[in-house]
mmCIF file of C-alpha atoms in Angstrom:
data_model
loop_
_atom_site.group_PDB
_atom_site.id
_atom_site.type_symbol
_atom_site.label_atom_id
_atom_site.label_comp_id
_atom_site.label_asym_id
_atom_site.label_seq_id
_atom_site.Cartn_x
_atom_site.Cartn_y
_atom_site.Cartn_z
ATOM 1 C CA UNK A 1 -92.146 -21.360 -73.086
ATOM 2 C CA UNK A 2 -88.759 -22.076 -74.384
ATOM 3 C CA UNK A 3 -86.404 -19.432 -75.475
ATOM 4 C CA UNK A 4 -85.543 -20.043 -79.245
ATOM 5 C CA UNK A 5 -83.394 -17.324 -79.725
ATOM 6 C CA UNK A 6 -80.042 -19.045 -79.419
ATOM 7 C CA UNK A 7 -81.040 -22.323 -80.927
ATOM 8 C CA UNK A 8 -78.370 -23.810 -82.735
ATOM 9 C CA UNK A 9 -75.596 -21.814 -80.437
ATOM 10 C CA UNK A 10 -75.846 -23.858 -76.912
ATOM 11 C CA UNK A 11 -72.171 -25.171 -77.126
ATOM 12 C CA UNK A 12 -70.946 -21.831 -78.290
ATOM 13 C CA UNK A 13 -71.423 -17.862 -77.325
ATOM 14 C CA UNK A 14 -73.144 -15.474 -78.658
ATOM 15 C CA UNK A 15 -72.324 -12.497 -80.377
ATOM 16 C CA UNK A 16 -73.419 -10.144 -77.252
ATOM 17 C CA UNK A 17 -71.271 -12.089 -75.039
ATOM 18 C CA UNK A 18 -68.083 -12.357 -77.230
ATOM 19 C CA UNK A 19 -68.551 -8.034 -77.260
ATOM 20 C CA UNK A 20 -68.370 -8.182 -73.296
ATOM 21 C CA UNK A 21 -64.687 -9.112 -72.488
ATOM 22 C CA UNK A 22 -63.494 -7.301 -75.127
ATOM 23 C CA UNK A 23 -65.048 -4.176 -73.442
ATOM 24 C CA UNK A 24 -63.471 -5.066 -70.176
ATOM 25 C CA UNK A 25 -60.579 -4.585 -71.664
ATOM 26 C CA UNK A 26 -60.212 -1.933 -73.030
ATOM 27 C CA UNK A 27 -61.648 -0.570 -69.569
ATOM 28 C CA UNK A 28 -58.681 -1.811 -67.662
ATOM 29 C CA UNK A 29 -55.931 -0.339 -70.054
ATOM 30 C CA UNK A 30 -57.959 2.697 -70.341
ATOM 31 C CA UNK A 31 -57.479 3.132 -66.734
ATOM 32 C CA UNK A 32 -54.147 1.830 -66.344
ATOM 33 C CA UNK A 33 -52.708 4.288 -69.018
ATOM 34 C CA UNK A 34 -54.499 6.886 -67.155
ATOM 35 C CA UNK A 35 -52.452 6.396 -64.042
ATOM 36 C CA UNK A 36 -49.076 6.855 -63.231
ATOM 37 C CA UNK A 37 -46.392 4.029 -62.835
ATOM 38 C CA UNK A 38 -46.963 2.827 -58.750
ATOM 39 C CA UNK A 39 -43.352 1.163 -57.369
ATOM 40 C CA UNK A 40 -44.383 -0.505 -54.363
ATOM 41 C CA UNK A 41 -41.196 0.103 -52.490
ATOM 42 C CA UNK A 42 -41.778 3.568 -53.097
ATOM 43 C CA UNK A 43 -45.176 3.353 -51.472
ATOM 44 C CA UNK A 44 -43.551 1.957 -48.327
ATOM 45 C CA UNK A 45 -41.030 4.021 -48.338
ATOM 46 C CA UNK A 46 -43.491 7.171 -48.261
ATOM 47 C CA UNK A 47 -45.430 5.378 -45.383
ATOM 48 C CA UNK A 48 -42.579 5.016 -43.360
ATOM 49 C CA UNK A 49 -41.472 8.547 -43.670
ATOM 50 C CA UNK A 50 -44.601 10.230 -43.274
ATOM 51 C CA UNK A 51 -44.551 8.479 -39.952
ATOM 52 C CA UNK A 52 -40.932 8.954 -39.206
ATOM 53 C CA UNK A 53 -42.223 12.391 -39.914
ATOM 54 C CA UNK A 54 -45.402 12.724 -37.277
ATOM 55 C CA UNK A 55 -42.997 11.622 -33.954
ATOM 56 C CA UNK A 56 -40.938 14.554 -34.595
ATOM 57 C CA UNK A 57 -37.124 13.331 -33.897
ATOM 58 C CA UNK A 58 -34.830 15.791 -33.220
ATOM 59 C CA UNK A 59 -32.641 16.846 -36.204
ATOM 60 C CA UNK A 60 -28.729 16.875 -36.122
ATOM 61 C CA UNK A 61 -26.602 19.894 -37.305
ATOM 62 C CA UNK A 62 -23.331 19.212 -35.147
ATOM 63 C CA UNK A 63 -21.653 17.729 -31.955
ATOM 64 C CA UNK A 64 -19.553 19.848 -29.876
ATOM 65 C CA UNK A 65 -18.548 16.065 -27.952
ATOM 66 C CA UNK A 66 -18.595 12.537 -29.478
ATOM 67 C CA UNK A 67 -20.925 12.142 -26.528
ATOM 68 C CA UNK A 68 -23.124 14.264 -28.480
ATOM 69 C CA UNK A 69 -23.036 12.407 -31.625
ATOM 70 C CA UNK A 70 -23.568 9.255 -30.284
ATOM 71 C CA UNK A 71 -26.738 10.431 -28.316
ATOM 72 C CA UNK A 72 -28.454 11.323 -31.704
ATOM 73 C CA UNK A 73 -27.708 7.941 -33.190
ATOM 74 C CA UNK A 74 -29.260 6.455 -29.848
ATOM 75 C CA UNK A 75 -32.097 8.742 -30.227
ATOM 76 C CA UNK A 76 -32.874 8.030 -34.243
ATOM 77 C CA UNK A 77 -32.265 3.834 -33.222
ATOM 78 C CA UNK A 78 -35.733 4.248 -30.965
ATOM 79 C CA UNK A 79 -37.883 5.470 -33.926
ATOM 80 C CA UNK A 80 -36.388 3.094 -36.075
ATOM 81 C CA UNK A 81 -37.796 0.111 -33.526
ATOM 82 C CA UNK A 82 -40.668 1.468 -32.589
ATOM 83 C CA UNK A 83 -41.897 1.937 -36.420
ATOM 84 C CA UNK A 84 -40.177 -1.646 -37.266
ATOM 85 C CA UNK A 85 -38.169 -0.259 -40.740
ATOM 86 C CA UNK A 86 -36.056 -2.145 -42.488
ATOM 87 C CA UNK A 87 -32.782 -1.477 -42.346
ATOM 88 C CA UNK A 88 -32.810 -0.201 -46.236
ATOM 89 C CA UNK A 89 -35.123 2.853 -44.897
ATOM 90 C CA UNK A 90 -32.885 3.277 -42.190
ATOM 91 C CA UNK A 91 -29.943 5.539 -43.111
ATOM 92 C CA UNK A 92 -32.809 7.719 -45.695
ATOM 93 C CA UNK A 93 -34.536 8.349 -42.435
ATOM 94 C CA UNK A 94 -31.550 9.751 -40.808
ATOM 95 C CA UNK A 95 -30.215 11.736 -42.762
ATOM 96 C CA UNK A 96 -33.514 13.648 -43.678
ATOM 97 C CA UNK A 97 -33.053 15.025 -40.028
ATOM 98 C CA UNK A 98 -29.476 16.108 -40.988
ATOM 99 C CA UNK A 99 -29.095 19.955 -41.079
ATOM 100 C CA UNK A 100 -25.854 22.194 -41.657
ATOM 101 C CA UNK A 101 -22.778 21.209 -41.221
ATOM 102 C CA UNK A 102 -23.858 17.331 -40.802
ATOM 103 C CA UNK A 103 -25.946 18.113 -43.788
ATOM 104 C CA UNK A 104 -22.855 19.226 -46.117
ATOM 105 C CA UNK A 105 -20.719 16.183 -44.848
ATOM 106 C CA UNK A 106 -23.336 14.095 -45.617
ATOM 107 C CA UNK A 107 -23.576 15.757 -49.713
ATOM 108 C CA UNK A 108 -20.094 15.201 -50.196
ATOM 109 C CA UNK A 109 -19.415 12.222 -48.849
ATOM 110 C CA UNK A 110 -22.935 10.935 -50.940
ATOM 111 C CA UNK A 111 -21.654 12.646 -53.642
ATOM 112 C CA UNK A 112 -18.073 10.747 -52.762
ATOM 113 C CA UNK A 113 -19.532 7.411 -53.092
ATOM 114 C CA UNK A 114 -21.811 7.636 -56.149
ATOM 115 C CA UNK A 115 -24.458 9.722 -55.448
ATOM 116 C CA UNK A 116 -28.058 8.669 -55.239
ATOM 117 C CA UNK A 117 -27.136 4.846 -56.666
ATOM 118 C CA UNK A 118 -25.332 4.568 -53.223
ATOM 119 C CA UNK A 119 -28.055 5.224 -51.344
ATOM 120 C CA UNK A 120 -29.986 2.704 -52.539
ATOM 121 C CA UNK A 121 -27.041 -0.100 -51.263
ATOM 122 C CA UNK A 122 -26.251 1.845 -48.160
ATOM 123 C CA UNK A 123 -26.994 -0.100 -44.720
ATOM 124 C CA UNK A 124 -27.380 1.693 -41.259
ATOM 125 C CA UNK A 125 -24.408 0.005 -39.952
ATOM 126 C CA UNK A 126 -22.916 1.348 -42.750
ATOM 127 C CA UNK A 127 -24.109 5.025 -41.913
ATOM 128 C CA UNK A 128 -23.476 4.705 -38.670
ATOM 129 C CA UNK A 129 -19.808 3.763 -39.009
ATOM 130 C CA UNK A 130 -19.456 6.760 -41.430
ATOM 131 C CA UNK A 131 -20.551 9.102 -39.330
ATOM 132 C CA UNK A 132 -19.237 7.859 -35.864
ATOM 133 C CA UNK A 133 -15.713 7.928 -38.022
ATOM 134 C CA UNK A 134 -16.669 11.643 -38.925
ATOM 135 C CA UNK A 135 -17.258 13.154 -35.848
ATOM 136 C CA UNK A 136 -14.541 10.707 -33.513
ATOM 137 C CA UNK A 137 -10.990 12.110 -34.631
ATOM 138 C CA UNK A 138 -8.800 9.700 -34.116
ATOM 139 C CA UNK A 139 -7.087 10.494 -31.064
ATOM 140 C CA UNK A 140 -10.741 10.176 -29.105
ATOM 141 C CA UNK A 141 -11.225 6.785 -31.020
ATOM 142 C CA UNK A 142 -7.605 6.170 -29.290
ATOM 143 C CA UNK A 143 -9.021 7.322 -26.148
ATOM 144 C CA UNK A 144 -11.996 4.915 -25.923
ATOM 145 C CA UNK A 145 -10.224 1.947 -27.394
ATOM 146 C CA UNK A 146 -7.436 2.291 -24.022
ATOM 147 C CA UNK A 147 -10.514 3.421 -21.809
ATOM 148 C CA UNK A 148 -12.462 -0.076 -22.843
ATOM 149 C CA UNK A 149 -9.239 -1.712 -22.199
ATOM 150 C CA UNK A 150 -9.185 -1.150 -18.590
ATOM 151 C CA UNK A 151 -12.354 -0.457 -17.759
ATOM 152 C CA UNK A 152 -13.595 -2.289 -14.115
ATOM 153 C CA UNK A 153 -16.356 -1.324 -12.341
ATOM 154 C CA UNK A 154 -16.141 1.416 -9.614
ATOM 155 C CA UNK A 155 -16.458 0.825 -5.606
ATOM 156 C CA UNK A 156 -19.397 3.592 -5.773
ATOM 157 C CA UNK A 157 -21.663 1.718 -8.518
ATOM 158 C CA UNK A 158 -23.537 -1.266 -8.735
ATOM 159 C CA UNK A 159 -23.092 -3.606 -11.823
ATOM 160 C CA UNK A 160 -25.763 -2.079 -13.690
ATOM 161 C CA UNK A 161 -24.606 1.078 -13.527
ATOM 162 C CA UNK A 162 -20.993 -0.350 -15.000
ATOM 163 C CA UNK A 163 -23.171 -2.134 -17.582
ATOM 164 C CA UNK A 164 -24.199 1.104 -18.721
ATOM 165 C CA UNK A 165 -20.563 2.464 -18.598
ATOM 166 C CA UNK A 166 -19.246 -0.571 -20.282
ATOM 167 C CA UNK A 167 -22.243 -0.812 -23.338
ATOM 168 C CA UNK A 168 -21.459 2.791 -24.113
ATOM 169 C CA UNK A 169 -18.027 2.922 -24.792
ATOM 170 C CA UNK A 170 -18.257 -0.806 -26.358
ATOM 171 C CA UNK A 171 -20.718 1.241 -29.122
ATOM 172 C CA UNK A 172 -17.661 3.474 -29.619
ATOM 173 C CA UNK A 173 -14.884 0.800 -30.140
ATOM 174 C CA UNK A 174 -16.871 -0.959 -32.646
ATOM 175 C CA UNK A 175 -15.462 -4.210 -33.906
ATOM 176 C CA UNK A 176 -12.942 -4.295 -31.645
ATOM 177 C CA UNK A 177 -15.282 -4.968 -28.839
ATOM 178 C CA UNK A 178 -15.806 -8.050 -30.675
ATOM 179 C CA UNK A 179 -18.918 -10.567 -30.597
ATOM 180 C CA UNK A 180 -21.522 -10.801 -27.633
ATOM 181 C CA UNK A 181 -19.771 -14.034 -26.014
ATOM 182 C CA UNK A 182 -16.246 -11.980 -26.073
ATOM 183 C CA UNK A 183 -17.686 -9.050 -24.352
ATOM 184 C CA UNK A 184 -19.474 -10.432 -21.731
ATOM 185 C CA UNK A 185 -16.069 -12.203 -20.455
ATOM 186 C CA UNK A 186 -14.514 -8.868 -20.904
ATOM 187 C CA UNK A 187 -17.433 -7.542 -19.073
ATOM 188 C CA UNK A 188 -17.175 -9.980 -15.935
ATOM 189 C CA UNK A 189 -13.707 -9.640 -15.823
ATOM 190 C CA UNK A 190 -14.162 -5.814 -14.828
ATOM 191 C CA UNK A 191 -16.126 -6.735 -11.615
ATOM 192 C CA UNK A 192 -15.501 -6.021 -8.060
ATOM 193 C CA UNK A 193 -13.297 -8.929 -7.073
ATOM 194 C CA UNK A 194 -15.952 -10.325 -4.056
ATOM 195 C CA UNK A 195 -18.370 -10.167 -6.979
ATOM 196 C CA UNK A 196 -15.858 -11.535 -9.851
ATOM 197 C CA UNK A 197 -14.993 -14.373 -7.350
ATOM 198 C CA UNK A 198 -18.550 -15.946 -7.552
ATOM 199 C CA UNK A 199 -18.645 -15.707 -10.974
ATOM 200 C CA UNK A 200 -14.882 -16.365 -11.752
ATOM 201 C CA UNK A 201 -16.023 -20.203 -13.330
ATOM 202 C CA UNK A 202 -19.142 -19.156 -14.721
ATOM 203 C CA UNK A 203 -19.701 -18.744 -18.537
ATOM 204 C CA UNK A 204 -21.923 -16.082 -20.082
ATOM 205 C CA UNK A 205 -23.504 -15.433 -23.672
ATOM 206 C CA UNK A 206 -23.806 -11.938 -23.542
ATOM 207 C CA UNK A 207 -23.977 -9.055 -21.348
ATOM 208 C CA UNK A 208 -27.150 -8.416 -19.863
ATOM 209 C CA UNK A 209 -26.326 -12.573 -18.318
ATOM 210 C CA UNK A 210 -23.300 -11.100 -16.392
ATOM 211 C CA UNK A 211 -25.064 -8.175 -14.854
ATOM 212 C CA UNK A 212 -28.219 -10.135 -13.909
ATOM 213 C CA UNK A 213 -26.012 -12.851 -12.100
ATOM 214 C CA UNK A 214 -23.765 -9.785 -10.429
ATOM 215 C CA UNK A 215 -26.904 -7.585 -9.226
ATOM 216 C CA UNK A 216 -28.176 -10.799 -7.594
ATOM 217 C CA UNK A 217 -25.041 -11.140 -5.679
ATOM 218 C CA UNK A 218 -24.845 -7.116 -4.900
ATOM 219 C CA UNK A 219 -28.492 -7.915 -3.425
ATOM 220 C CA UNK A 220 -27.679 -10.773 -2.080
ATOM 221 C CA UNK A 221 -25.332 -9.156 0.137
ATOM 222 C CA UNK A 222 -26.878 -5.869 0.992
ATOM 223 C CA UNK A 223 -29.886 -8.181 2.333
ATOM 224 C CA UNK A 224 -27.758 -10.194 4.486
ATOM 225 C CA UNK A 225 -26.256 -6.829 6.479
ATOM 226 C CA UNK A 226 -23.085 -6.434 4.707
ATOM 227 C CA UNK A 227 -23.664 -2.546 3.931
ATOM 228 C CA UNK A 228 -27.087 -1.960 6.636
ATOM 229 C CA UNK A 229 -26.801 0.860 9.351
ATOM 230 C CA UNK A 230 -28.967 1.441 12.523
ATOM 231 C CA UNK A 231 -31.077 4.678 12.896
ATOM 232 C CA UNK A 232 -27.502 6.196 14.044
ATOM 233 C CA UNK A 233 -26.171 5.553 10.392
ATOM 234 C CA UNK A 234 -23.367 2.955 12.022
ATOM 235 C CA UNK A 235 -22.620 0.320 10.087
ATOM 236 C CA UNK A 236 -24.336 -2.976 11.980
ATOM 237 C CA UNK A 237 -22.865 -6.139 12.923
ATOM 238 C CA UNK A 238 -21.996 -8.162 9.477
ATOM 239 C CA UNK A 239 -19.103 -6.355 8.188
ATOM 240 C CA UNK A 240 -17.483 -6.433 12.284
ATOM 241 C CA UNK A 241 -18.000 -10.145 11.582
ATOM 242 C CA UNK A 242 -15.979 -10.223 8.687
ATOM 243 C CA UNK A 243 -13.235 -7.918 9.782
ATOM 244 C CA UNK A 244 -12.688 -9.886 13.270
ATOM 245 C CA UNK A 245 -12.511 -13.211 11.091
ATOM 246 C CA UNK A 246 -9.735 -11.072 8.994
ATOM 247 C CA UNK A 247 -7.648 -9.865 12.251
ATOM 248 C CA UNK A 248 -7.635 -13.516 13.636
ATOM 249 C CA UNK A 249 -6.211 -14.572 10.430
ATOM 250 C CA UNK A 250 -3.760 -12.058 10.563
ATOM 251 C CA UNK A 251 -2.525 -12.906 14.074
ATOM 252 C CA UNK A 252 -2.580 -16.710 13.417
ATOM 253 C CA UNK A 253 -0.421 -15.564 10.310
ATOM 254 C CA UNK A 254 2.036 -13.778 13.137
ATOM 255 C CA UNK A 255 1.952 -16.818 15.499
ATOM 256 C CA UNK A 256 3.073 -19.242 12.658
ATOM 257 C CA UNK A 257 5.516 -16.794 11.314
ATOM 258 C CA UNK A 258 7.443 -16.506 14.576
ATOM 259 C CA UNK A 259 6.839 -20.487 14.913
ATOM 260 C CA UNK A 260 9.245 -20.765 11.949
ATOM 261 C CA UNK A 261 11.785 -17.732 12.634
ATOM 262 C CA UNK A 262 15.378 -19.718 11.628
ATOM 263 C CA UNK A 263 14.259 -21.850 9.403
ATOM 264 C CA UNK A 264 15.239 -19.612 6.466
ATOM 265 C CA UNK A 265 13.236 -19.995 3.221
ATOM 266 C CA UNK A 266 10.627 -21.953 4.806
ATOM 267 C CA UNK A 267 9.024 -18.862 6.070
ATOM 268 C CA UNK A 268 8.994 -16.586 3.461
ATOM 269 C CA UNK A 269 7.660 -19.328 1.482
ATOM 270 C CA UNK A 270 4.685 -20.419 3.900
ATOM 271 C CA UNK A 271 4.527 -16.469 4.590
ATOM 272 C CA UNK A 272 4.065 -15.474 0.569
ATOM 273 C CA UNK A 273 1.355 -18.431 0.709
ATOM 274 C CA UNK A 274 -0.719 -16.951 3.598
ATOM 275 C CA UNK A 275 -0.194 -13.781 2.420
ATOM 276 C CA UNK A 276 -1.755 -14.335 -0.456
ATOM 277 C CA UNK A 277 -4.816 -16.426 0.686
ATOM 278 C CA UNK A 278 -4.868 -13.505 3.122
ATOM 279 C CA UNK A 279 -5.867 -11.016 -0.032
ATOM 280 C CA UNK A 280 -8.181 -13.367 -1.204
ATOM 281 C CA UNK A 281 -10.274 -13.113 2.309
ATOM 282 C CA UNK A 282 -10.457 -9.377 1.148
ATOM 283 C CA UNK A 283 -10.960 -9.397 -2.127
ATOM 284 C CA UNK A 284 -14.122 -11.411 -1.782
ATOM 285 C CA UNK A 285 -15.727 -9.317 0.983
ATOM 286 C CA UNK A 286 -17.538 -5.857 -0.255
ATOM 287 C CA UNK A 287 -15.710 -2.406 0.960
ATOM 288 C CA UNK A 288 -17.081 -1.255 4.115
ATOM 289 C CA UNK A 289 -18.970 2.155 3.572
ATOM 290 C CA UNK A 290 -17.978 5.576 4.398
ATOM 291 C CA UNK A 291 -18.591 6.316 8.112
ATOM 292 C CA UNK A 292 -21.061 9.524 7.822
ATOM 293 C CA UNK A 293 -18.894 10.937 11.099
ATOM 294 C CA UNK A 294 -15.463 10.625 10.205
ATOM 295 C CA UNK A 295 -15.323 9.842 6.467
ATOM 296 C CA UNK A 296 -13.977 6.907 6.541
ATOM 297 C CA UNK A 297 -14.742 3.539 5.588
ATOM 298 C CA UNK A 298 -14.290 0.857 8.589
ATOM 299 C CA UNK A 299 -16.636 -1.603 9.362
ATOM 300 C CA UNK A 300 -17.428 -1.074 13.253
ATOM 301 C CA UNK A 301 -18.995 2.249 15.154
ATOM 302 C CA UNK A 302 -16.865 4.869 14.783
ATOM 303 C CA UNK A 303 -14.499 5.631 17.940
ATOM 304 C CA UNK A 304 -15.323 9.399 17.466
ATOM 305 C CA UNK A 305 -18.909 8.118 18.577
ATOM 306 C CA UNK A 306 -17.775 5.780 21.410
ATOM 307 C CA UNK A 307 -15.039 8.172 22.520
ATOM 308 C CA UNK A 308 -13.041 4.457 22.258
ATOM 309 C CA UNK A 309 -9.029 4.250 21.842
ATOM 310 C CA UNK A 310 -8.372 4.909 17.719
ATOM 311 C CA UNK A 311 -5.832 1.910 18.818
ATOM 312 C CA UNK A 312 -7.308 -0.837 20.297
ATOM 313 C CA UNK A 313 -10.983 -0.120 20.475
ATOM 314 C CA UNK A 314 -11.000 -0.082 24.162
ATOM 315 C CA UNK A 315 -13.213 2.663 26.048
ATOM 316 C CA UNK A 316 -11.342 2.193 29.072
ATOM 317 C CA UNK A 317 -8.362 4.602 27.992
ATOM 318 C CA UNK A 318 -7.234 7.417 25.315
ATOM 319 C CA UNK A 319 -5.381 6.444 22.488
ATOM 320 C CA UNK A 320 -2.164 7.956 23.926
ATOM 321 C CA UNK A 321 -2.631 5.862 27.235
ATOM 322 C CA UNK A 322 -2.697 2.695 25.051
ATOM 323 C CA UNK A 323 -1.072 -0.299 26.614
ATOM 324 C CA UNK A 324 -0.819 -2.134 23.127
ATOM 325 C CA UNK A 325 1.281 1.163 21.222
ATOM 326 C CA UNK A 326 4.250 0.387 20.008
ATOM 327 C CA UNK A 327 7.179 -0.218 22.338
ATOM 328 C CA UNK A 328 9.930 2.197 20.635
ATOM 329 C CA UNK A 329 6.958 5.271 21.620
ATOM 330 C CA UNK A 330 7.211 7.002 24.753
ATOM 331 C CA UNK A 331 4.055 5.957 26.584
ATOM 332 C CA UNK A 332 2.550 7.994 29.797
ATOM 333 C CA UNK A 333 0.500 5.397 31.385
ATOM 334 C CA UNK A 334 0.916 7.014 34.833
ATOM 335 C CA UNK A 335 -1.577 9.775 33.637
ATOM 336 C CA UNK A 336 -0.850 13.521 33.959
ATOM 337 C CA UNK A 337 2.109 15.330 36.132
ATOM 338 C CA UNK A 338 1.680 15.292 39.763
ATOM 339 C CA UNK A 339 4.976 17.472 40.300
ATOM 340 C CA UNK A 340 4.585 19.702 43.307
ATOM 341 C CA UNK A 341 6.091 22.917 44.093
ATOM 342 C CA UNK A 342 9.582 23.339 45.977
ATOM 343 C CA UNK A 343 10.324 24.993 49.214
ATOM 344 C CA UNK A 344 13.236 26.831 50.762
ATOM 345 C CA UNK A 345 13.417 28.236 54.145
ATOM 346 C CA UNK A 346 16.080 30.238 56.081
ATOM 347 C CA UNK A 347 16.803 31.424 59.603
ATOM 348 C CA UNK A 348 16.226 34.859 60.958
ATOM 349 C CA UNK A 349 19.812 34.843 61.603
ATOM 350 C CA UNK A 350 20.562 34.424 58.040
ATOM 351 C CA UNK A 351 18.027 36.576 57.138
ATOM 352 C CA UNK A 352 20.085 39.791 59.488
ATOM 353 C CA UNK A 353 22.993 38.675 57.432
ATOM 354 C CA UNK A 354 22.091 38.906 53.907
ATOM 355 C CA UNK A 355 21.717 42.280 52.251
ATOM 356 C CA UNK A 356 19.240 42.883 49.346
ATOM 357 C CA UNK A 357 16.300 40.949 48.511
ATOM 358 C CA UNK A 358 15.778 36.838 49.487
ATOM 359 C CA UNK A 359 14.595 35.300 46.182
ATOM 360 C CA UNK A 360 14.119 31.340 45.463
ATOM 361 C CA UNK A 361 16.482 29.463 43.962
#
């Protein structure tokens, strides 16, 4: 049966159905009047500290070192990856874990720079450079800047742990560290100089490039025997190598010297240049390692061991029975005094004839 109702109306609506939306309306601004104002960055910003919040970073009152100071900025820089904040969250997040004295620096120096506007425009790096500023006087910014001048790595630590060294006080110096490219050439130019001479002609973008390519060499050579010892802690065989290729140079460097005695400038000139190739041969082999007898660093068994000459290695004689010492010391090579005792006899006669006691002369 059809439906009559609407005759007349199919191209239009009905009354009912003009009522509907109209309702709807006034649903949806009923509701939205009812609740408050919702700022979506504020939303996000509640979020992000509530879980800031729940992993409990340590708060910051005051640094008796700028060691100190720079640890807590280390510390805050892990929560701030691990939740992935923005950076306009960051410097909020920090210094809601401010307390005391960093607390009351912090008011004025808000307070300083507009008050609550400027924390809306203030980065991290920002923050960061504030506070680093506030708690590094400037004789200790002094103090780094000269340190990071000269820094070079140390004969008792691998690159890595110069990296380490190196990264720290370059987050100290700030800009004048300069870009990534600039400190990893200031980086590799702090090497070891066996290590630095591998890498002298190599290029780097950053870093973390430098020390990979160093460690490998560091490895490279503590694989191949350069610092290995036996079960009796000597040092083994590849450092001797190296040290007997050094002495042969040396004494090839004496033969050719006295080859061009008289000749005048001639030999100090050809003597400068083998000289100087001569400190290249050491500057590219690694440091022997401290003998765990004596305390020194040579490269083959220690004579104290061997009971060998501290001269000439030979285990034939002492040191002060050395054939090879030089010829303006006395040398004993006879061994020790056989000197006998002395005699004296007299006659009976003699004897008669001589008051008092007979005593040697």
């Amino acid at each position: 049966m059809v439906n009559t109702r609407h005759n007349g109306q199919l191209n239009g609506s009905s009354d009912d159905d003009i009522e509907i939306p109209n309702l709807e309306a006034m649903v949806a601004a009923t509701i939205a009047n009812m609740l408050p104002v919702i700022n979506a960055n504020e939303v996000v910003s509640r979020i992000i500290n509530d879980s800031f919040s729940k992993l409990k970073p340590l708060s910051f009152s005051s640094a008796a070192s700028p060691q100190e100071a720079e640890d807590w900025i280390t510390h805050v820089e892990k929560f701030f990856e691990v939740l992935g904040c923005g950076d306009e969250f960051k410097a909020r997040l920090a210094t809601f874990k401010l307390e005391g004295d960093a607390l009351n620096w912090w008011k004025a120096h808000k307070r300083a720079k507009g008050g609550d506007v400027y924390m809306t425009t203030c980065t991290w790096a920002e923050f960061r450079n504030n506070f680093y500023k506030w708690y590094f006087p400037d004789s200790e910014q002094q103090r780094f800047e000269r340190e990071y001048n000269t820094i070079h790595q140390k004969e008792n630590e691998n690159s890595g742990e110069y990296m380490q060294r190196f990264l720290r006080l370059s987050s100290f110096v700030g800009p004048i560290a300069g870009d990534a490219s600039r400190q990893a050439q200031h980086f590799k130019w702090g090497l070891k100089g066996w290590v630095l001479d591998r890498l002298l002609n190599t290029e780097f973008a950053d870093v973390s490039a430098v020390n990979d390519a160093a460690r490998n060499i560091e490895i490279f050579h503590e694989g191949s025997g350069y610092n290995k010892r036996n079960r009796d802690g000597v040092t083994t065989i590849g450092v001797s190598q190296a040290e007997t290729m050094i002495t042969d140079v040396q004494i090839r460097g004496d033969r050719i010297a006295s080859l061009l005695v008289g000749t005048g400038m001639t030999v100090r000139v050809k003597v400068l240049r083998f000289s100087r190739s001569l400190l290249r041969v050491h500057s590219w082999l690694p440091p022997p390692p401290l003998c765990p007898t004596c305390g020194k660093p040579h490269p083959v068994p220690c004579h104290r061991i061997t009971g060998a000459c501290f001269n000439c290695g030979s285990t034939n004689h002492k040191v002060k029975y050395c054939p090879k010492r030089n010829p303006s010391e006395p040398m004993n090579t006879a061994g020790p005094s056989t000197t006998s005792g002395r005699v004296f006899t007299t006659t009976r006669d003699q004897a008669a004839s001589t008051s008092g006691t007979i005593t040697g002369i």
